């Protein structure tokens, strides 16, 4: 978890140092692109659950019949649920960062890249347990939280 935090901080520092001067509209456009990346991860997770259910007659009606999901579908649902949570945190973070922080032009796409790497690692290692998926989770989560903290600091700085 600490390594993921270090990667996020380093990535954001690099993004800040190479920040292009962009208009608010161009920054928000980058945030919309980043939000689309996050939403595509959600679509992939939904599609994965649907595909697994379609492959197995027992899983097609498992939720409706009360018989419970197979282990494969249960894992896919857990990944989907966590991805939904992460997307719901990331999208407003990207939009807020782009709107509030003038130097966010490079940070927002970098956050989308961290999100994608984090989701890939989380998804690929989910079945191996919490320790195996921790780095992917943390990379996804900390990047969104860091964006929100930066926005909060910028807003408080404007009020002081």
Steps between C-alpha positions, in 0.01 A plus 500: 500500500788735578662426165177591320480827692860578402421430134196731516691784667790469254264489202310808616824686569618426147160602364515828689853572379412450132159664521403660169311827517148412398169680507239380750301351211802304376574374851141384543516333160798300626302412811211378286743282307641365828147440631426306183799276569365430849150435365642253247651301787155486656351385169766228476422376851126492428563319173723247673229408751244475221727278292565266793129474574425429135758220490347311791135390517531484880614862516245646258222495761710463815416839647128469423471143625687562823741215433804725509772571249782270398842598636598647159193725489539592867856620433391685187220668699749604770726654235197672345385639834844635582539643151167681534615648830831609349333654193257694720797648683721560195263683267413790733864516607615542138237763426565696819877492450469619142262780589670630814874448445652692210808278489303176467533460123750214521385359834152401389610268216768358729232423758301313235813300418551416869134399521545264205818344635341465843185337364706261286708389797199477732294297256783268400597423859161501671467123540843477667381689808510841663878530515530425129243757397601771748739688270242519219230613741724761659622636167142555389374634833793721597511670160138613536540600864818694418310693232227585751756611759667726243161652415422554868837667563450724194152601612610570857793700362256718308297565814797601714 
